[in-house]
Amino acid sequence: MAGGVPVRVPLRDHVQDLPAMAAAVTPRTRLVFVCNPNNPTSPVGEAALRAFVDQVPEDVLIAVDEAYHEYADPSAVPDALALFGDRPNVVVLRTFSKAYALAGLRVGYCVGPPEIIAQVRKTQTPFSVSALAQEAAVAALREHEEVDRRVALTVKERDRVTGELQALGYDLPPSQANFLWLPLGQDSAPFADHCHGNGVIVRAFPGEGVRVTVGLPEENSAFLAPAATFRATTAD
């Protein structure tokens, strides 16, 4: 909307390369995004995130997107709001679209210094949150036990699917969200086609990998079946 020019920094070992991102900051840089846990690869730890925030100039805004925060192990993924809530150039983004199951209502929030939030509010008119979405968000915040139950189920299934894929011979980085990343390279598109042919849709990034969302147990088992037959075919 503001006419900014995006600068992409490649991952390193399936993790955001924060030193390279910091090195890519120039006097023209105004905004840096850090997704943690990342979508769809592995998260960054507290030490790396602290070093990055300390290195970025104070006149550059850092937006830490924590859309998948509820699924993450606190020992592996830091809470940016707790760490950097007092920083004048850090904002933290959260959403109700994932663990709170309100994806269709498109409601989330941004936490940051008042002067930054005042500027963000200038875009509020075209991106307003509806009254229904606000009511749903308030109701969701009261349902801690239900949210915790769903998160625990997803994490349990995430671990199960990861273990079964590894047993099949797939190499995949650890996830702290509600999805898995299969770095299949040139096999990405064929793998997605094979899954689709067996009634399962995954998201392929041709030449790079495949993102798989963790669903209900029966849905995950439905995915593991074509994953097994594809592995058997390529192994031959």
mmCIF file of C-alpha atoms in Angstrom:
data_model
loop_
_atom_site.group_PDB
_atom_site.id
_atom_site.type_symbol
_atom_site.label_atom_id
_atom_site.label_comp_id
_atom_site.label_asym_id
_atom_site.label_seq_id
_atom_site.Cartn_x
_atom_site.Cartn_y
_atom_site.Cartn_z
ATOM 1 C CA MET A 1 0.000 0.000 0.000
ATOM 2 C CA ALA A 2 2.847 2.387 0.825
ATOM 3 C CA GLY A 3 4.859 1.499 -2.269
ATOM 4 C CA GLY A 4 7.662 -0.218 -0.404
ATOM 5 C CA VAL A 5 10.183 -2.446 -2.194
ATOM 6 C CA PRO A 6 10.441 -5.930 -0.628
ATOM 7 C CA VAL A 7 13.886 -7.362 0.048
ATOM 8 C CA ARG A 8 14.007 -11.134 0.395
ATOM 9 C CA VAL A 9 16.642 -12.927 2.475
ATOM 10 C CA PRO A 10 17.004 -16.707 1.957
ATOM 11 C CA LEU A 11 16.578 -19.137 4.817
ATOM 12 C CA ARG A 12 19.560 -20.978 6.248
ATOM 13 C CA ASP A 13 18.928 -24.628 7.154
ATOM 14 C CA HIS A 14 15.167 -23.978 7.042
ATOM 15 C CA VAL A 15 15.449 -21.140 9.593
ATOM 16 C CA GLN A 16 15.246 -17.391 9.055
ATOM 17 C CA ASP A 17 18.816 -16.145 8.709
ATOM 18 C CA LEU A 18 18.603 -13.259 11.159
ATOM 19 C CA PRO A 19 22.266 -12.190 10.814
ATOM 20 C CA ALA A 20 21.784 -11.963 7.034
ATOM 21 C CA MET A 21 18.519 -10.078 7.536
ATOM 22 C CA ALA A 22 20.260 -7.594 9.815
ATOM 23 C CA ALA A 23 23.049 -7.197 7.259
ATOM 24 C CA ALA A 24 20.436 -6.476 4.570
ATOM 25 C CA VAL A 25 19.145 -3.433 6.466
ATOM 26 C CA THR A 26 20.138 -0.177 4.755
ATOM 27 C CA PRO A 27 19.342 3.509 5.376
ATOM 28 C CA ARG A 28 16.328 2.977 3.085
ATOM 29 C CA THR A 29 14.891 0.172 5.233
ATOM 30 C CA ARG A 30 11.721 1.071 7.121
ATOM 31 C CA LEU A 31 10.163 -2.250 8.113
ATOM 32 C CA VAL A 32 11.410 -5.779 8.814
ATOM 33 C CA PHE A 33 9.149 -8.803 9.265
ATOM 34 C CA VAL A 34 10.123 -11.752 11.458
ATOM 35 C CA CYS A 35 7.614 -14.626 11.548
ATOM 36 C CA ASN A 36 8.109 -16.803 14.599
ATOM 37 C CA PRO A 37 7.207 -19.634 14.361
ATOM 38 C CA ASN A 38 7.877 -19.158 10.684
ATOM 39 C CA ASN A 39 5.473 -20.136 7.917
ATOM 40 C CA PRO A 40 6.142 -22.836 6.898
ATOM 41 C CA THR A 41 9.601 -23.602 8.307
ATOM 42 C CA SER A 42 11.370 -23.715 11.672
ATOM 43 C CA PRO A 43 11.379 -20.988 14.345
ATOM 44 C CA VAL A 44 14.228 -18.882 15.698
ATOM 45 C CA GLY A 45 15.319 -19.053 19.321
ATOM 46 C CA GLU A 46 15.511 -16.366 21.972
ATOM 47 C CA ALA A 47 19.248 -15.677 21.716
ATOM 48 C CA ALA A 48 19.109 -15.165 17.950
ATOM 49 C CA LEU A 49 16.023 -12.967 18.174
ATOM 50 C CA ARG A 50 17.515 -10.817 20.944
ATOM 51 C CA ALA A 51 20.725 -10.328 18.968
ATOM 52 C CA PHE A 52 18.745 -9.365 15.874
ATOM 53 C CA VAL A 53 16.555 -6.804 17.640
ATOM 54 C CA ASP A 54 19.631 -5.276 19.304
ATOM 55 C CA GLN A 55 21.397 -5.003 15.932
ATOM 56 C CA VAL A 56 18.591 -3.383 13.932
ATOM 57 C CA PRO A 57 18.661 0.453 14.095
ATOM 58 C CA GLU A 58 15.993 2.026 16.293
ATOM 59 C CA ASP A 59 14.508 3.931 13.343
ATOM 60 C CA VAL A 60 13.610 0.636 11.611
ATOM 61 C CA LEU A 61 10.326 -0.981 12.685
ATOM 62 C CA ILE A 62 10.450 -4.697 13.472
ATOM 63 C CA ALA A 63 7.139 -6.542 13.149
ATOM 64 C CA VAL A 64 7.228 -9.936 14.851
ATOM 65 C CA ASP A 65 4.392 -12.048 13.471
ATOM 66 C CA GLU A 66 3.353 -14.641 16.067
ATOM 67 C CA ALA A 67 0.278 -16.062 14.334
ATOM 68 C CA TYR A 68 1.193 -19.582 15.497
ATOM 69 C CA HIS A 69 2.350 -18.624 18.982
ATOM 70 C CA GLU A 70 -0.148 -20.849 20.802
ATOM 71 C CA TYR A 71 1.218 -24.010 19.152
ATOM 72 C CA ALA A 72 4.834 -23.337 20.122
ATOM 73 C CA ASP A 73 6.853 -24.803 22.977
ATOM 74 C CA PRO A 74 7.838 -21.784 25.140
ATOM 75 C CA SER A 75 11.276 -23.305 25.672
ATOM 76 C CA ALA A 76 11.901 -23.303 21.912
ATOM 77 C CA VAL A 77 10.077 -20.157 20.757
ATOM 78 C CA PRO A 78 10.371 -16.890 22.708
ATOM 79 C CA ASP A 79 7.446 -14.611 23.488
ATOM 80 C CA ALA A 80 8.339 -11.418 21.644
ATOM 81 C CA LEU A 81 5.764 -9.412 23.561
ATOM 82 C CA ALA A 82 7.369 -10.341 26.867
ATOM 83 C CA LEU A 83 10.888 -9.766 25.556
ATOM 84 C CA PHE A 84 10.453 -6.577 23.571
ATOM 85 C CA GLY A 85 7.242 -4.982 24.813
ATOM 86 C CA ASP A 86 9.202 -1.925 25.921
ATOM 87 C CA ARG A 87 11.095 -1.455 22.637
ATOM 88 C CA PRO A 88 10.028 1.651 20.684
ATOM 89 C CA ASN A 89 10.621 -0.027 17.308
ATOM 90 C CA VAL A 90 8.985 -3.443 17.879
ATOM 91 C CA VAL A 91 5.378 -4.460 17.311
ATOM 92 C CA VAL A 92 3.957 -7.943 17.853
ATOM 93 C CA LEU A 93 1.156 -9.392 15.732
ATOM 94 C CA ARG A 94 -1.233 -12.096 16.963
ATOM 95 C CA THR A 95 -4.345 -13.622 15.406
ATOM 96 C CA PHE A 96 -7.526 -15.489 16.269
ATOM 97 C CA SER A 97 -7.435 -17.276 12.903
ATOM 98 C CA LYS A 98 -5.354 -20.272 14.039
ATOM 99 C CA ALA A 99 -5.606 -21.721 17.546
ATOM 100 C CA TYR A 100 -8.811 -19.780 18.280
ATOM 101 C CA ALA A 101 -10.467 -21.190 15.131
ATOM 102 C CA LEU A 102 -11.878 -17.894 13.847
ATOM 103 C CA ALA A 103 -10.185 -17.914 10.442
ATOM 104 C CA GLY A 104 -13.273 -16.859 8.509
ATOM 105 C CA LEU A 105 -13.774 -13.772 10.660
ATOM 106 C CA ARG A 106 -10.283 -12.341 10.027
ATOM 107 C CA VAL A 107 -9.640 -10.868 13.466
ATOM 108 C CA GLY A 108 -6.291 -10.282 15.128
ATOM 109 C CA TYR A 109 -4.367 -7.609 16.949
ATOM 110 C CA CYS A 110 -1.155 -5.601 16.983
ATOM 111 C CA VAL A 111 0.668 -4.588 20.153
ATOM 112 C CA GLY A 112 3.196 -1.765 20.058
ATOM 113 C CA PRO A 113 4.135 1.751 21.159
ATOM 114 C CA PRO A 114 1.223 4.242 21.081
ATOM 115 C CA GLU A 115 2.849 6.393 18.401
ATOM 116 C CA ILE A 116 3.245 3.385 16.093
ATOM 117 C CA ILE A 117 -0.307 2.161 16.703
ATOM 118 C CA ALA A 118 -1.601 5.659 15.890
ATOM 119 C CA GLN A 119 -0.063 5.314 12.435
ATOM 120 C CA VAL A 120 -1.433 1.788 12.000
ATOM 121 C CA ARG A 121 -4.929 3.061 12.775
ATOM 122 C CA LYS A 122 -4.803 5.217 9.659
ATOM 123 C CA THR A 123 -5.413 2.026 7.623
ATOM 124 C CA GLN A 124 -8.280 0.917 9.857
ATOM 125 C CA THR A 125 -11.150 2.003 7.599
ATOM 126 C CA PRO A 126 -10.506 -0.488 4.749
ATOM 127 C CA PHE A 127 -9.405 -3.183 7.184
ATOM 128 C CA SER A 128 -11.898 -2.798 10.008
ATOM 129 C CA VAL A 129 -12.851 -5.750 12.203
ATOM 130 C CA SER A 130 -16.572 -6.415 12.059
ATOM 131 C CA ALA A 131 -18.817 -6.316 15.129
ATOM 132 C CA LEU A 132 -19.434 -10.060 14.748
ATOM 133 C CA ALA A 133 -15.699 -10.769 14.677
ATOM 134 C CA GLN A 134 -15.172 -8.674 17.808
ATOM 135 C CA GLU A 135 -17.937 -10.535 19.652
ATOM 136 C CA ALA A 136 -16.463 -13.875 18.575
ATOM 137 C CA ALA A 137 -12.970 -12.843 19.693
ATOM 138 C CA VAL A 138 -14.241 -11.812 23.138
ATOM 139 C CA ALA A 139 -16.080 -15.135 23.447
ATOM 140 C CA ALA A 140 -12.989 -17.064 22.329
ATOM 141 C CA LEU A 141 -10.842 -15.386 24.963
ATOM 142 C CA ARG A 142 -13.117 -16.880 27.628
ATOM 143 C CA GLU A 143 -12.635 -20.430 26.315
ATOM 144 C CA HIS A 144 -9.140 -21.135 27.605
ATOM 145 C CA GLU A 145 -9.782 -24.818 28.258
ATOM 146 C CA GLU A 146 -11.189 -25.420 24.772
ATOM 147 C CA VAL A 147 -8.325 -23.583 23.084
ATOM 148 C CA ASP A 148 -5.807 -25.532 25.153
ATOM 149 C CA ARG A 149 -7.568 -28.797 24.263
ATOM 150 C CA ARG A 150 -7.435 -28.074 20.527
ATOM 151 C CA VAL A 151 -3.817 -26.959 20.686
ATOM 152 C CA ALA A 152 -2.811 -30.102 22.599
ATOM 153 C CA LEU A 153 -4.557 -32.282 20.002
ATOM 154 C CA THR A 154 -2.806 -30.496 17.154
ATOM 155 C CA VAL A 155 0.605 -30.746 18.815
ATOM 156 C CA LYS A 156 0.060 -34.448 19.515
ATOM 157 C CA GLU A 157 -0.899 -35.063 15.897
ATOM 158 C CA ARG A 158 1.966 -32.895 14.657
ATOM 159 C CA ASP A 159 4.401 -35.081 16.586
ATOM 160 C CA ARG A 160 2.735 -38.278 15.367
ATOM 161 C CA VAL A 161 2.810 -37.263 11.711
ATOM 162 C CA THR A 162 6.409 -36.056 12.027
ATOM 163 C CA GLY A 163 7.465 -39.396 13.506
ATOM 164 C CA GLU A 164 5.684 -41.432 10.835
ATOM 165 C CA LEU A 165 7.123 -39.329 8.018
ATOM 166 C CA GLN A 166 10.605 -39.738 9.449
ATOM 167 C CA ALA A 167 10.034 -43.486 9.707
ATOM 168 C CA LEU A 168 9.151 -43.459 6.000
ATOM 169 C CA GLY A 169 12.495 -41.807 5.261
ATOM 170 C CA TYR A 170 11.415 -38.183 4.870
ATOM 171 C CA ASP A 171 13.786 -35.513 6.150
ATOM 172 C CA LEU A 172 11.877 -32.582 7.599
ATOM 173 C CA PRO A 173 12.785 -29.720 9.944
ATOM 174 C CA PRO A 174 11.088 -29.465 13.351
ATOM 175 C CA SER A 175 7.837 -27.508 13.449
ATOM 176 C CA GLN A 176 6.420 -25.370 16.226
ATOM 177 C CA ALA A 177 3.182 -24.539 14.418
ATOM 178 C CA ASN A 178 0.174 -26.422 13.012
ATOM 179 C CA PHE A 179 1.884 -27.556 9.812
ATOM 180 C CA LEU A 180 4.929 -29.430 8.545
ATOM 181 C CA TRP A 181 7.448 -28.578 5.836
ATOM 182 C CA LEU A 182 8.777 -31.256 3.507
ATOM 183 C CA PRO A 183 11.832 -29.941 1.594
ATOM 184 C CA LEU A 184 11.307 -32.213 -1.406
ATOM 185 C CA GLY A 185 12.995 -30.062 -4.040
ATOM 186 C CA GLN A 186 12.131 -31.250 -7.534
ATOM 187 C CA ASP A 187 9.782 -33.880 -6.094
ATOM 188 C CA SER A 188 7.528 -31.200 -4.578
ATOM 189 C CA ALA A 189 5.068 -30.888 -7.477
ATOM 190 C CA PRO A 190 4.910 -34.665 -8.146
ATOM 191 C CA PHE A 191 4.322 -35.287 -4.442
ATOM 192 C CA ALA A 192 1.467 -32.768 -4.364
ATOM 193 C CA ASP A 193 -0.036 -34.306 -7.507
ATOM 194 C CA HIS A 194 0.191 -37.769 -5.977
ATOM 195 C CA CYS A 195 -1.559 -36.581 -2.806
ATOM 196 C CA HIS A 196 -4.243 -34.821 -4.837
ATOM 197 C CA GLY A 197 -4.846 -37.989 -6.804
ATOM 198 C CA ASN A 198 -5.564 -39.706 -3.501
ATOM 199 C CA GLY A 199 -7.988 -37.069 -2.261
ATOM 200 C CA VAL A 200 -5.547 -35.007 -0.187
ATOM 201 C CA ILE A 201 -4.583 -31.397 -0.897
ATOM 202 C CA VAL A 202 -1.194 -30.066 0.202
ATOM 203 C CA ARG A 203 0.472 -26.805 -0.782
ATOM 204 C CA ALA A 204 3.438 -27.223 -3.095
ATOM 205 C CA PHE A 205 6.210 -24.722 -3.716
ATOM 206 C CA PRO A 206 7.654 -26.232 -6.920
ATOM 207 C CA GLY A 207 11.355 -26.839 -6.703
ATOM 208 C CA GLU A 208 11.434 -26.169 -2.966
ATOM 209 C CA GLY A 209 9.037 -28.138 -0.803
ATOM 210 C CA VAL A 210 5.534 -28.916 0.378
ATOM 211 C CA ARG A 211 3.590 -27.492 3.288
ATOM 212 C CA VAL A 212 1.226 -29.884 5.056
ATOM 213 C CA THR A 213 -1.370 -28.629 7.523
ATOM 214 C CA VAL A 214 -1.929 -30.770 10.617
ATOM 215 C CA GLY A 215 -5.620 -31.630 10.827
ATOM 216 C CA LEU A 216 -7.754 -34.138 12.680
ATOM 217 C CA PRO A 217 -6.330 -37.635 13.284
ATOM 218 C CA GLU A 218 -8.311 -39.202 10.447
ATOM 219 C CA GLU A 219 -7.282 -36.419 8.073
ATOM 220 C CA ASN A 220 -3.631 -36.841 8.968
ATOM 221 C CA SER A 221 -3.857 -40.599 8.441
ATOM 222 C CA ALA A 222 -5.440 -39.938 5.052
ATOM 223 C CA PHE A 223 -2.361 -37.868 4.174
ATOM 224 C CA LEU A 224 0.151 -40.402 5.487
ATOM 225 C CA ALA A 225 -1.193 -43.108 3.183
ATOM 226 C CA PRO A 226 -0.216 -41.390 -0.121
ATOM 227 C CA ALA A 227 2.974 -40.115 1.526
ATOM 228 C CA ALA A 228 3.919 -43.743 2.112
ATOM 229 C CA THR A 229 3.077 -44.909 -1.423
ATOM 230 C CA PHE A 230 4.938 -41.942 -2.941
ATOM 231 C CA ARG A 231 8.009 -42.773 -0.891
ATOM 232 C CA ALA A 232 7.836 -46.385 -1.950
ATOM 233 C CA THR A 233 7.579 -45.358 -5.608
ATOM 234 C CA THR A 234 10.497 -42.915 -5.500
ATOM 235 C CA ALA A 235 12.609 -45.353 -3.507
ATOM 236 C CA ASP A 236 12.236 -47.872 -6.299
#
